JSON list of C-alpha atoms in Angstrom, two decimals:
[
{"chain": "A", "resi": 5, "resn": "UNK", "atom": "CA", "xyz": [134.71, 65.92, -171.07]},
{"chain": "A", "resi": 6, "resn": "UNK", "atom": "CA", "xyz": [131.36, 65.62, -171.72]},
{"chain": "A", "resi": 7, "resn": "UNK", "atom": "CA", "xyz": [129.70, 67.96, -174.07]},
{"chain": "A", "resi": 8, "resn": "UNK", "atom": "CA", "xyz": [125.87, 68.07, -175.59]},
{"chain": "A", "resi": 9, "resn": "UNK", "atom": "CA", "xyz": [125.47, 69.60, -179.40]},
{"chain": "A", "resi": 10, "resn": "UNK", "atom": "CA", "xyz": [122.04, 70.97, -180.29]},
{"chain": "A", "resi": 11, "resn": "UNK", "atom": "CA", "xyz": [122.93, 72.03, -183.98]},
{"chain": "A", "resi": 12, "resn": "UNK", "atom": "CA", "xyz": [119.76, 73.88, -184.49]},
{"chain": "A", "resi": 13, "resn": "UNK", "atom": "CA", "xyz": [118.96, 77.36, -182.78]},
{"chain": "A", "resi": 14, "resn": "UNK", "atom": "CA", "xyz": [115.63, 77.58, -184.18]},
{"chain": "A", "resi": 15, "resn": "UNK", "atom": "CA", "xyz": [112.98, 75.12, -186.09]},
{"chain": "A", "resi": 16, "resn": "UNK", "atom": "CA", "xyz": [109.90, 76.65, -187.31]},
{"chain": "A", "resi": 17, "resn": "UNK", "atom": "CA", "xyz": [107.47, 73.95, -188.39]},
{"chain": "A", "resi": 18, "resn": "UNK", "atom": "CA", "xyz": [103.19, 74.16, -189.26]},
{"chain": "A", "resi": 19, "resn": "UNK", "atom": "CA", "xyz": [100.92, 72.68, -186.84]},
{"chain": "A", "resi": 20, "resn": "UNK", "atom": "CA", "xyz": [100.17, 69.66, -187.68]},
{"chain": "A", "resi": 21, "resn": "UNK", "atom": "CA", "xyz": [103.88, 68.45, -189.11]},
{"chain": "A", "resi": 22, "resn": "UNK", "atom": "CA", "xyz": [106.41, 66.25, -187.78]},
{"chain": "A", "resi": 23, "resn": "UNK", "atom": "CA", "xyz": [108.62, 67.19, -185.37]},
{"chain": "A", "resi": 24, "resn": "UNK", "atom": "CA", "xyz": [112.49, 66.10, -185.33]},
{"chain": "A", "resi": 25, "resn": "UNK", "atom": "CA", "xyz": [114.79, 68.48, -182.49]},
{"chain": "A", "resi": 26, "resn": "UNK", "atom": "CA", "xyz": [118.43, 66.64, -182.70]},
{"chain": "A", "resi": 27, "resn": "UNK", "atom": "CA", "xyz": [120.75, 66.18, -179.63]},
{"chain": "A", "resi": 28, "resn": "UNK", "atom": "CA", "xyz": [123.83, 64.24, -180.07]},
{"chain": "A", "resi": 29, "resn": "UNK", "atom": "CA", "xyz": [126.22, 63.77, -176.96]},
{"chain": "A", "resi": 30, "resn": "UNK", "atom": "CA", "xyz": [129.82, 63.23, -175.93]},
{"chain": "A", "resi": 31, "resn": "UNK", "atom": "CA", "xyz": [130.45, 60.93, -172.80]},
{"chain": "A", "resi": 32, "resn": "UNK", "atom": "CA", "xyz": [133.12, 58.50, -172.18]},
{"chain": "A", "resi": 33, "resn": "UNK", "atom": "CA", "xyz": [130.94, 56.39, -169.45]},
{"chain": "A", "resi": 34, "resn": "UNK", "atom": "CA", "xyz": [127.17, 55.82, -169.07]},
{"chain": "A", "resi": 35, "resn": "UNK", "atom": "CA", "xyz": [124.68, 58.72, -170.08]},
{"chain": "A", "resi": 36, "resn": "UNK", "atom": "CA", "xyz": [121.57, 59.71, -168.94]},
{"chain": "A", "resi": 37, "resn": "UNK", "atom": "CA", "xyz": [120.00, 61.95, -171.29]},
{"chain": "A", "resi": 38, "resn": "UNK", "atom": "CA", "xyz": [117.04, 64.47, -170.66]},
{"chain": "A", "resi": 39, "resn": "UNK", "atom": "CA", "xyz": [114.90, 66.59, -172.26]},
{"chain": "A", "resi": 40, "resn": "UNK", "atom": "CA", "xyz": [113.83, 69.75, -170.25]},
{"chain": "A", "resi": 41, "resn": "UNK", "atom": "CA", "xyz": [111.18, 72.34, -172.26]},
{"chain": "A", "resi": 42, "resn": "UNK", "atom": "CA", "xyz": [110.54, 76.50, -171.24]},
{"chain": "A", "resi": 43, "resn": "UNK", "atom": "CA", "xyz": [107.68, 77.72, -172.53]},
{"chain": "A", "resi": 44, "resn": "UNK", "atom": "CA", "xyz": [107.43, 81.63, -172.52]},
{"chain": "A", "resi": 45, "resn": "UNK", "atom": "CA", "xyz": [107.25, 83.46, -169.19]},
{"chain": "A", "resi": 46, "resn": "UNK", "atom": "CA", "xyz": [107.74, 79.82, -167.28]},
{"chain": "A", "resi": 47, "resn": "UNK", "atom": "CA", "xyz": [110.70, 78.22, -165.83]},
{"chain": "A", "resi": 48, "resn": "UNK", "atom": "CA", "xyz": [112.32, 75.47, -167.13]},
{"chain": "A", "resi": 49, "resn": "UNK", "atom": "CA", "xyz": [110.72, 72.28, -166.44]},
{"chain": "A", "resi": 50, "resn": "UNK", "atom": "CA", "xyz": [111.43, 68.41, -167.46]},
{"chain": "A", "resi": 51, "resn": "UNK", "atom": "CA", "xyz": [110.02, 66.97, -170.38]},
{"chain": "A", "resi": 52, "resn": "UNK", "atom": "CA", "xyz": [111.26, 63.65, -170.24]},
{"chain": "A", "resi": 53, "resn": "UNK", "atom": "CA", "xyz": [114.54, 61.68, -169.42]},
{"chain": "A", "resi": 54, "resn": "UNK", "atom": "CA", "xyz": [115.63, 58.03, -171.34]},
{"chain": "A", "resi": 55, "resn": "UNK", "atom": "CA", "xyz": [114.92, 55.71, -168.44]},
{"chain": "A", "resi": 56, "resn": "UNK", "atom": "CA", "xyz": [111.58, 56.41, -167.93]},
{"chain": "A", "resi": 57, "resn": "UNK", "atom": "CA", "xyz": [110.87, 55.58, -171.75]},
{"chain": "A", "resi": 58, "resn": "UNK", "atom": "CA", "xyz": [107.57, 57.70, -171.17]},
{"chain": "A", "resi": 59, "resn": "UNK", "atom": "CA", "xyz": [105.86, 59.35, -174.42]},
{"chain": "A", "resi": 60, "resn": "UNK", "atom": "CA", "xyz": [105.38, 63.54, -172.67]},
{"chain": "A", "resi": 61, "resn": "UNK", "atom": "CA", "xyz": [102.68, 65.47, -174.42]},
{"chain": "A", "resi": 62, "resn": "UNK", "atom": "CA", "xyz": [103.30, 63.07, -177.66]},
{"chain": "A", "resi": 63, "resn": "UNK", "atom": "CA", "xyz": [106.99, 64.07, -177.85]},
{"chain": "A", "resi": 64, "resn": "UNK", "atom": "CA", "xyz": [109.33, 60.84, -177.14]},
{"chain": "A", "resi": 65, "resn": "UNK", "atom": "CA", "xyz": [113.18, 60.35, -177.34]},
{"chain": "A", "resi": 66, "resn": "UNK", "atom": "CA", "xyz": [115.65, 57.36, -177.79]},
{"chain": "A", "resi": 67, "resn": "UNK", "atom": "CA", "xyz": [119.17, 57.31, -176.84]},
{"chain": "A", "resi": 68, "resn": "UNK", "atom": "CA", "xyz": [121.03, 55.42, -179.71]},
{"chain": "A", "resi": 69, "resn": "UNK", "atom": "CA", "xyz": [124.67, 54.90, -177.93]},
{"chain": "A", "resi": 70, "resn": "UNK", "atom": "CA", "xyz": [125.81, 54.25, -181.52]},
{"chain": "A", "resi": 71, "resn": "UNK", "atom": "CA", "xyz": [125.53, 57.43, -182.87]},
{"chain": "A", "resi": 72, "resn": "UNK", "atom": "CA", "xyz": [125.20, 59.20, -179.68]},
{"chain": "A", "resi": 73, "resn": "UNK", "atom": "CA", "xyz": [122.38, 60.89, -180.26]},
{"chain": "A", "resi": 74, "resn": "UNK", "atom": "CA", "xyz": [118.91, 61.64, -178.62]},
{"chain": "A", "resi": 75, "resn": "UNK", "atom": "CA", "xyz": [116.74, 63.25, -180.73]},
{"chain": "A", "resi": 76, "resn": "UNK", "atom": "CA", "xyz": [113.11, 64.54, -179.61]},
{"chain": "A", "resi": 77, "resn": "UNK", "atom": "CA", "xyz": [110.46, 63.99, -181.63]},
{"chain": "A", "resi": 78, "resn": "UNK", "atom": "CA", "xyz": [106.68, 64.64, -182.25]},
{"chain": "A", "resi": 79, "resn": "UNK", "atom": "CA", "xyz": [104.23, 62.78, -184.88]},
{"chain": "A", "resi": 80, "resn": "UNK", "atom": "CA", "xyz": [102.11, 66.09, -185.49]},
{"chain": "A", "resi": 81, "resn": "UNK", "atom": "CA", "xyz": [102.84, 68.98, -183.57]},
{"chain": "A", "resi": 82, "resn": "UNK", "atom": "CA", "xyz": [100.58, 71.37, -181.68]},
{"chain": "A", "resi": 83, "resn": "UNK", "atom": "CA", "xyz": [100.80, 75.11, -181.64]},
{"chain": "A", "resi": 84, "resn": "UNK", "atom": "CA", "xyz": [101.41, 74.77, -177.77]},
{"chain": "A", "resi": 85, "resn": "UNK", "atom": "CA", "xyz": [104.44, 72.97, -178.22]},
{"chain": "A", "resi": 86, "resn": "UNK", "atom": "CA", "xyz": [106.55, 76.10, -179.24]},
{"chain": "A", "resi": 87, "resn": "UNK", "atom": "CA", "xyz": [108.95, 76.88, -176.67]},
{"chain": "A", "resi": 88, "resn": "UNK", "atom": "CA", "xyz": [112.78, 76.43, -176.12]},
{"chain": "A", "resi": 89, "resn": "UNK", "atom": "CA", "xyz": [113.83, 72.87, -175.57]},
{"chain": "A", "resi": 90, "resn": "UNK", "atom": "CA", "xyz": [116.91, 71.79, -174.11]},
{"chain": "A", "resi": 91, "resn": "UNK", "atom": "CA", "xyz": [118.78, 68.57, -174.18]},
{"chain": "A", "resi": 92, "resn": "UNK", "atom": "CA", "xyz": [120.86, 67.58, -171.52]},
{"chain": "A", "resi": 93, "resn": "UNK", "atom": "CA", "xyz": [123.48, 64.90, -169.76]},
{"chain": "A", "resi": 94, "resn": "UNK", "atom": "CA", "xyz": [124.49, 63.42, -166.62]},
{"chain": "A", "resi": 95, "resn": "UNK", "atom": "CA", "xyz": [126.68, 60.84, -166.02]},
{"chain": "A", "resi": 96, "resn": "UNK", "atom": "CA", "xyz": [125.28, 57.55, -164.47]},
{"chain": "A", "resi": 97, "resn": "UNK", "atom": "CA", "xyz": [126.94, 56.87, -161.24]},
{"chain": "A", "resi": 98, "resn": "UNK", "atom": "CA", "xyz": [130.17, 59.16, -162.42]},
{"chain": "A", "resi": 99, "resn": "UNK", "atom": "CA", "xyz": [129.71, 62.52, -162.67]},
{"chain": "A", "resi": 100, "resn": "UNK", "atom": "CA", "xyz": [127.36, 64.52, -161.64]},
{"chain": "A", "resi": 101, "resn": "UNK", "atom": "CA", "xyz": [127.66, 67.64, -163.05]},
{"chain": "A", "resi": 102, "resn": "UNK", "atom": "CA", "xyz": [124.51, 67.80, -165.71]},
{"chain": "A", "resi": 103, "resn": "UNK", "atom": "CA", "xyz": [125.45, 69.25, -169.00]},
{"chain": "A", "resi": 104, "resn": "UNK", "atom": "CA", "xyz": [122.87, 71.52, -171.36]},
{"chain": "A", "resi": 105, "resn": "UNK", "atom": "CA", "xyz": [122.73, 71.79, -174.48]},
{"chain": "A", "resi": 106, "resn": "UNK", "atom": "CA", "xyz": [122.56, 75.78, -175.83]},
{"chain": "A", "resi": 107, "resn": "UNK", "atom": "CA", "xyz": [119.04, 75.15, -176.76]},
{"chain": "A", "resi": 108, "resn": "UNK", "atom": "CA", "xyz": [116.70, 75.03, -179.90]},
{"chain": "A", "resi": 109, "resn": "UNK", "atom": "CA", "xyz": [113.49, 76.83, -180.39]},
{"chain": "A", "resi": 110, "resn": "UNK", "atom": "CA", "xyz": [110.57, 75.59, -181.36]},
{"chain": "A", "resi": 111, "resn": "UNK", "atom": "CA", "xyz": [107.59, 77.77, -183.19]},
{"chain": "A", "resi": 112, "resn": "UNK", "atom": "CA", "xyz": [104.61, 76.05, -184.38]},
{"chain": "A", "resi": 113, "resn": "UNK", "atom": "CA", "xyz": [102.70, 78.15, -186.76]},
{"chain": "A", "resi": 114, "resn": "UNK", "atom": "CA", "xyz": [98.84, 77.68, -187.16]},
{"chain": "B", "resi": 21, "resn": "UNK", "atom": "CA", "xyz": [103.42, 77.89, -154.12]},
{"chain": "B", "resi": 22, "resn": "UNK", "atom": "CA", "xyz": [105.78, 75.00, -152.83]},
{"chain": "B", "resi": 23, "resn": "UNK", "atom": "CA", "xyz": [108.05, 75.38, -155.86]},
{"chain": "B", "resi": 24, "resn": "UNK", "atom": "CA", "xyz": [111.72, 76.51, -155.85]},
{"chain": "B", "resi": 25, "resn": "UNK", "atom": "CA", "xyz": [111.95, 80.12, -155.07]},
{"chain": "B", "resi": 26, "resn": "UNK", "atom": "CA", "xyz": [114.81, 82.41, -156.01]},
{"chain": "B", "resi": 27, "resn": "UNK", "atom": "CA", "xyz": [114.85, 86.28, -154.54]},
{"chain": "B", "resi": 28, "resn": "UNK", "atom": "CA", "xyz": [115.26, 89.02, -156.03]},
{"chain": "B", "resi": 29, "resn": "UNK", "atom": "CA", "xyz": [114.18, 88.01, -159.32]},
{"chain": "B", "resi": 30, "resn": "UNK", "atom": "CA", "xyz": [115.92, 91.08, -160.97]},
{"chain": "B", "resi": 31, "resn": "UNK", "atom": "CA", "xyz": [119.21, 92.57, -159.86]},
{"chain": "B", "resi": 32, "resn": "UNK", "atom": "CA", "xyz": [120.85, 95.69, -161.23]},
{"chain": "B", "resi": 33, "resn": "UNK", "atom": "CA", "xyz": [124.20, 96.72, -159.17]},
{"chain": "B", "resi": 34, "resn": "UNK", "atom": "CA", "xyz": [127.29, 98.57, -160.40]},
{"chain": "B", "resi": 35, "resn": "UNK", "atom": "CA", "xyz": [130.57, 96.89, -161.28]},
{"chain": "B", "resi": 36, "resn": "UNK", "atom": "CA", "xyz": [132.59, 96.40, -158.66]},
{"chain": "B", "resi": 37, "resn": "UNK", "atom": "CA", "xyz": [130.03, 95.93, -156.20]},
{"chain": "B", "resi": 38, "resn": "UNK", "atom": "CA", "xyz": [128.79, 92.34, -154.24]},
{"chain": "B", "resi": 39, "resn": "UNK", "atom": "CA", "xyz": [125.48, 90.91, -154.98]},
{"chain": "B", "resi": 40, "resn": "UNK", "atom": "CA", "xyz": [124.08, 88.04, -152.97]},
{"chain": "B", "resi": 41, "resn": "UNK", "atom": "CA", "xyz": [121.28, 85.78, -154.11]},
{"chain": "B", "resi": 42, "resn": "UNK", "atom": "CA", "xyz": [118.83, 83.41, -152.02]},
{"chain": "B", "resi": 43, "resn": "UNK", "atom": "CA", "xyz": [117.11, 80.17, -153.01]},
{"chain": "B", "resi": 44, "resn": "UNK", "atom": "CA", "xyz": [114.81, 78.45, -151.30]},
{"chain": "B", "resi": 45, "resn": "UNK", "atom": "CA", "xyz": [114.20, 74.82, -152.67]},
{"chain": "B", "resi": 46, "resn": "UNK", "atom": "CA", "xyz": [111.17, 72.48, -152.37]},
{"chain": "B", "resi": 47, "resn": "UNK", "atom": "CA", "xyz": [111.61, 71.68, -148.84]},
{"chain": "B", "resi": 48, "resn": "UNK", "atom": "CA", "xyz": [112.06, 67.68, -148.83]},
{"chain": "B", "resi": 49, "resn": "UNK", "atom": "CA", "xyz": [114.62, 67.58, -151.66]},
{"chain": "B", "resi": 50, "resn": "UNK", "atom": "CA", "xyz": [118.39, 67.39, -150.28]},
{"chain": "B", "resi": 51, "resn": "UNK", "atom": "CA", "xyz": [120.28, 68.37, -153.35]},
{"chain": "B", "resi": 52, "resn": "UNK", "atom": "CA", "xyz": [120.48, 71.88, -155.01]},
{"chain": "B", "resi": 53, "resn": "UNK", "atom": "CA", "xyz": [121.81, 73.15, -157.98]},
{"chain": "B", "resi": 54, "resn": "UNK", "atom": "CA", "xyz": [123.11, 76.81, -158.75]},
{"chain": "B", "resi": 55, "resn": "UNK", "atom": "CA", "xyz": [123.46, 77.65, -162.93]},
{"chain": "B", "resi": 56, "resn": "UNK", "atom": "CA", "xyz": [124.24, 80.55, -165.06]},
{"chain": "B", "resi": 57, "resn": "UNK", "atom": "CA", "xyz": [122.48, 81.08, -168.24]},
{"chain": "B", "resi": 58, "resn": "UNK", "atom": "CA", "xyz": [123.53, 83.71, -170.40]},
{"chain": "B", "resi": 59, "resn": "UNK", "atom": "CA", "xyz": [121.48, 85.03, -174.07]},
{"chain": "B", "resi": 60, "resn": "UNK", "atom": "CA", "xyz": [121.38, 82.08, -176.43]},
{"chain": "B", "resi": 61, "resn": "UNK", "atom": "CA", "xyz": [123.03, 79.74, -174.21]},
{"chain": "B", "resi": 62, "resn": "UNK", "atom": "CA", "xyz": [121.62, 76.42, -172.32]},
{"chain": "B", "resi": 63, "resn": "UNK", "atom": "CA", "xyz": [122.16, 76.70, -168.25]},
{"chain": "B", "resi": 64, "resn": "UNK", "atom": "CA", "xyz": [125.61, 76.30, -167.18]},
{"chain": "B", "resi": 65, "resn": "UNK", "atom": "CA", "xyz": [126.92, 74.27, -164.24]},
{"chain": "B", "resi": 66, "resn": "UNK", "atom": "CA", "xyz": [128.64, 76.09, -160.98]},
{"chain": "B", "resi": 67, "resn": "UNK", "atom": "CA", "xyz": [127.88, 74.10, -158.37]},
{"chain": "B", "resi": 68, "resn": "UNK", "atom": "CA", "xyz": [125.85, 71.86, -156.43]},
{"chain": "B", "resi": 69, "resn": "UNK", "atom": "CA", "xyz": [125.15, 70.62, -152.73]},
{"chain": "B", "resi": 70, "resn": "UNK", "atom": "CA", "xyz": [123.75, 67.37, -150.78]},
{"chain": "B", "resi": 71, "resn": "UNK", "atom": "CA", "xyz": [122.59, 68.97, -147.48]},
{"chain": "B", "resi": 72, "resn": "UNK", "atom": "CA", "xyz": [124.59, 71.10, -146.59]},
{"chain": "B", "resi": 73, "resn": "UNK", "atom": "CA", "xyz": [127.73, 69.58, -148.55]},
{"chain": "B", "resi": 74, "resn": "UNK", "atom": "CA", "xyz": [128.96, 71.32, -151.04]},
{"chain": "B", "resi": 75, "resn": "UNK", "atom": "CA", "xyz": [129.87, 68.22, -153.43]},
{"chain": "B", "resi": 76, "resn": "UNK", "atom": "CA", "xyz": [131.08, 70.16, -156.76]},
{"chain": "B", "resi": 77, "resn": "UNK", "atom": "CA", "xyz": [132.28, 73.02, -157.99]},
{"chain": "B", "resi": 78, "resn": "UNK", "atom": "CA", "xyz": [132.31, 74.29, -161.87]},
{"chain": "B", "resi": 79, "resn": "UNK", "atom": "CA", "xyz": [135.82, 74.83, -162.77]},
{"chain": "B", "resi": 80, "resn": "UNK", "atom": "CA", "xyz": [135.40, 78.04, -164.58]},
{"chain": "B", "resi": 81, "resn": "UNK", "atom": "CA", "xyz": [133.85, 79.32, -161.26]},
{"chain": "B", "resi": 82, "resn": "UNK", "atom": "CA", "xyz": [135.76, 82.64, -160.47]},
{"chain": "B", "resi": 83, "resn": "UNK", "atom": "CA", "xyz": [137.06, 82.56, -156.36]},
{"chain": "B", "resi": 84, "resn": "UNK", "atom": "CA", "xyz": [134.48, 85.70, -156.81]},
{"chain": "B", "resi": 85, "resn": "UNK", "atom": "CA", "xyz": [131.68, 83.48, -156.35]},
{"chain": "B", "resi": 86, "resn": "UNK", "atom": "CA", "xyz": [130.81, 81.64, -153.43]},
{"chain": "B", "resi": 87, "resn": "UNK", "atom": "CA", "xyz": [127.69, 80.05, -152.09]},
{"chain": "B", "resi": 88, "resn": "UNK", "atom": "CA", "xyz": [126.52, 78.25, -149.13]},
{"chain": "B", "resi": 89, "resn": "UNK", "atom": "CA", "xyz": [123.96, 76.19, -147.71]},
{"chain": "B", "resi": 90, "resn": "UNK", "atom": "CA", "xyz": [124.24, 76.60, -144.06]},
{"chain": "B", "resi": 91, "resn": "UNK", "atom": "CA", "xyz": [121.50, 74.14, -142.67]},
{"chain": "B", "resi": 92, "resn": "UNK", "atom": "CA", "xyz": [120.80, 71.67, -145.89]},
{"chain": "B", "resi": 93, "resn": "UNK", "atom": "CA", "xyz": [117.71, 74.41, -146.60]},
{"chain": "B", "resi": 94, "resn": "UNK", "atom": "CA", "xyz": [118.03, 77.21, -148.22]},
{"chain": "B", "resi": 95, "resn": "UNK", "atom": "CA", "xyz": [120.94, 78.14, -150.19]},
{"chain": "B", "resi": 96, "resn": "UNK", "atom": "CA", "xyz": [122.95, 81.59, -151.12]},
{"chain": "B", "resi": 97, "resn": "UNK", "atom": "CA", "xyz": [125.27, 83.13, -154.15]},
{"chain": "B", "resi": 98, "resn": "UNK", "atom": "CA", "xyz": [127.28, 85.63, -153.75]},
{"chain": "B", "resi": 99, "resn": "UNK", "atom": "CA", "xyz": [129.64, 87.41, -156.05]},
{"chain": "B", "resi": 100, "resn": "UNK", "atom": "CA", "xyz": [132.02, 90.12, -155.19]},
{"chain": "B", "resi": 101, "resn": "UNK", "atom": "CA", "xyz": [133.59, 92.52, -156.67]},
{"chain": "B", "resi": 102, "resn": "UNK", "atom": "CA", "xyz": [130.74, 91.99, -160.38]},
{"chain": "B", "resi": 103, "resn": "UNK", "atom": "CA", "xyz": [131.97, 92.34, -163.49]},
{"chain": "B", "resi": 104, "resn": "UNK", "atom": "CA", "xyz": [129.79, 93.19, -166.36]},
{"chain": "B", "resi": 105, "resn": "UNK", "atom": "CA", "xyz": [130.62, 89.70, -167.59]},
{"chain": "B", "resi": 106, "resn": "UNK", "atom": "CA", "xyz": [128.77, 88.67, -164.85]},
{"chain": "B", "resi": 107, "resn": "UNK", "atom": "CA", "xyz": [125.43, 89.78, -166.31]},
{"chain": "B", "resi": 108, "resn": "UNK", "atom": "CA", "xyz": [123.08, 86.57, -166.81]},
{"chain": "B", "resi": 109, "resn": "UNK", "atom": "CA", "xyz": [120.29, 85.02, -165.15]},
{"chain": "B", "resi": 110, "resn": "UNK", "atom": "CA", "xyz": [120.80, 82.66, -162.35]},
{"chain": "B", "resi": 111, "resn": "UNK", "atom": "CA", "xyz": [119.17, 79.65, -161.88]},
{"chain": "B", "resi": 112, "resn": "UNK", "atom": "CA", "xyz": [118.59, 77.56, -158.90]},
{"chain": "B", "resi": 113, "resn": "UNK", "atom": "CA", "xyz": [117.16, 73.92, -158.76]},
{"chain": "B", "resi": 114, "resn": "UNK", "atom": "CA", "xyz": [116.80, 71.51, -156.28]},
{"chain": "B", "resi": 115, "resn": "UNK", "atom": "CA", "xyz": [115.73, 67.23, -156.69]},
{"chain": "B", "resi": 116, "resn": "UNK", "atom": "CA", "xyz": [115.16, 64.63, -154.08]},
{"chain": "B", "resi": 117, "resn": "UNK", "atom": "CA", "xyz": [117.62, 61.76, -153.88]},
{"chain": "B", "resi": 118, "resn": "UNK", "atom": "CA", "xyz": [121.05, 60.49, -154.34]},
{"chain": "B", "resi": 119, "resn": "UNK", "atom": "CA", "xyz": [121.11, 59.82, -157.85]},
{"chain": "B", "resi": 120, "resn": "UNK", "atom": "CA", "xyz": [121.11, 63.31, -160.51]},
{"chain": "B", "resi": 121, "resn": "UNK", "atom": "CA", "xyz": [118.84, 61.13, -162.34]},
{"chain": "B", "resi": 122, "resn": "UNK", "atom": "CA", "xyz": [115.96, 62.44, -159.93]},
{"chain": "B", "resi": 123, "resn": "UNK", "atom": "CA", "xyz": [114.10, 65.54, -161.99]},
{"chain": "B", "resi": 124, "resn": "UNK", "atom": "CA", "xyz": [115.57, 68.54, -161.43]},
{"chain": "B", "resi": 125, "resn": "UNK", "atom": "CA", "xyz": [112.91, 71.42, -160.64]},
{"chain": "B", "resi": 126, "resn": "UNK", "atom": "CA", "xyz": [114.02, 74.89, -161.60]},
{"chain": "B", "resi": 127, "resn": "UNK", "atom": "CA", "xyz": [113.53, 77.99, -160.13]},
{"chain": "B", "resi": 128, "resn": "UNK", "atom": "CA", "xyz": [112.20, 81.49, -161.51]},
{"chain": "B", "resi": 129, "resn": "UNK", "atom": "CA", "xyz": [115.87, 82.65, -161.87]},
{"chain": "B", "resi": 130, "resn": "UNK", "atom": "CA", "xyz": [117.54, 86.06, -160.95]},
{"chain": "B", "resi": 131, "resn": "UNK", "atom": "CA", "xyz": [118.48, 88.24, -163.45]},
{"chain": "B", "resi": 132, "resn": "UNK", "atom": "CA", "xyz": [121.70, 90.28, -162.74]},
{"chain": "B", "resi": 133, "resn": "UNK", "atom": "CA", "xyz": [122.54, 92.99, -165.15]},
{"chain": "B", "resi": 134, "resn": "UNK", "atom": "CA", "xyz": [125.92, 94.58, -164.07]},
{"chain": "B", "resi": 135, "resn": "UNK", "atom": "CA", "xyz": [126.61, 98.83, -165.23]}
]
């Protein structure tokens, strides 16, 4: 089964800080890993996925198959970066029934 | 607005009754997602179709809920007989291609709240 842990509900940071949201992963074939952000009163929207290997809004994100994880992270963050952010899985040419995590908030204070 | 579009954005029916949502994806992508999210939770799987195929189906989908996509466009959710359990917001989403990896673009939701 494949499963996505977000251990943290909520991580309140300053602006200006670094910026570490952890996702670690359970999946017995290939992953693909995403990160999808809300910010308030929007729908959910995707941030960034690992094949792309893109940099979004200065967040980025590695998948490290060894310790199944795929954290999000941010150099200095921005007070427009709070919102709830969302890890999630699909399974690369198996499954494709995507898999959230329940979600961590993010608030940014000034 | 050529986004995903989900009607009625709020929902409040009785227990017991049938409620029937409609989502209307962006109009060139050929699969489309239905989730449930409930408070403090990440969206849940129930299904998913390519065209008009309906290619999966969550397992802890109640035989309450059904939905359709009669002519690979817009798509419907229907559940009979609610239950306040029911209560969440449901999310639609629709991406182009044959792969999930395609993005997935999300809908506004509809918000059920079952009394």
């Amino acid at each position: 089964a494949q499963r996505v842990t977000q251990p943290e509900k909520l991580l309140s940071v300053f602006k200006g800080a670094p910026v570490e949201l952890k996702c670690n992963y359970s999946y017995s074939g290939s992953p693909e890993l995403f990160w999808y952000v809300q910010y308030s009163r929007q729908r959910l929207q995707l941030l960034l996925r690992h094949i792309s290997r893109e940099s979004i809004k200065g967040f980025t994100a590695d998948l490290n198959k060894g310790e199944t994880s795929f954290h999000l992270k941010k150099p200095f963050a921005q007070e427009e970066d709070s919102a709830m952010y969302y890890c999630a899985l699909s399974g690369l040419g198996g499954s494709y029934i995507p898999t959230f995590g329940r979600g961590t908030s993010l608030i940014v204070h000034p | 607005d050529t986004g995903v579009s989900q009607n009625p954005r709020h929902k409040i029916t009785k227990r017991g009754q049938n409620v029937t949502f409609r989502c209307d994806p962006i109009s060139e992508h050929n699969r489309l997602y239905w989730y449930r999210q409930t408070l403090g939770q990440g969206p849940e799987f129930l299904t998913y179709f390519q065209n008009e195929a309906q290619l999966e189906k969550s397992r802890l989908l109640s035989d309450r809920f059904s939905a359709e996509r009669p002519k690979g466009s817009f798509s419907t959710l229907e559940i009979q007989r609610t239950e306040q359990g029911d209560s969440a917001m449901y999310l639609c989403a629709s991406s182009l291609g044959d792969r999930v990896s395609y993005e997935q673009y999300f809908g506004p939701g509809t918000r059920l709240t079952v009394t």
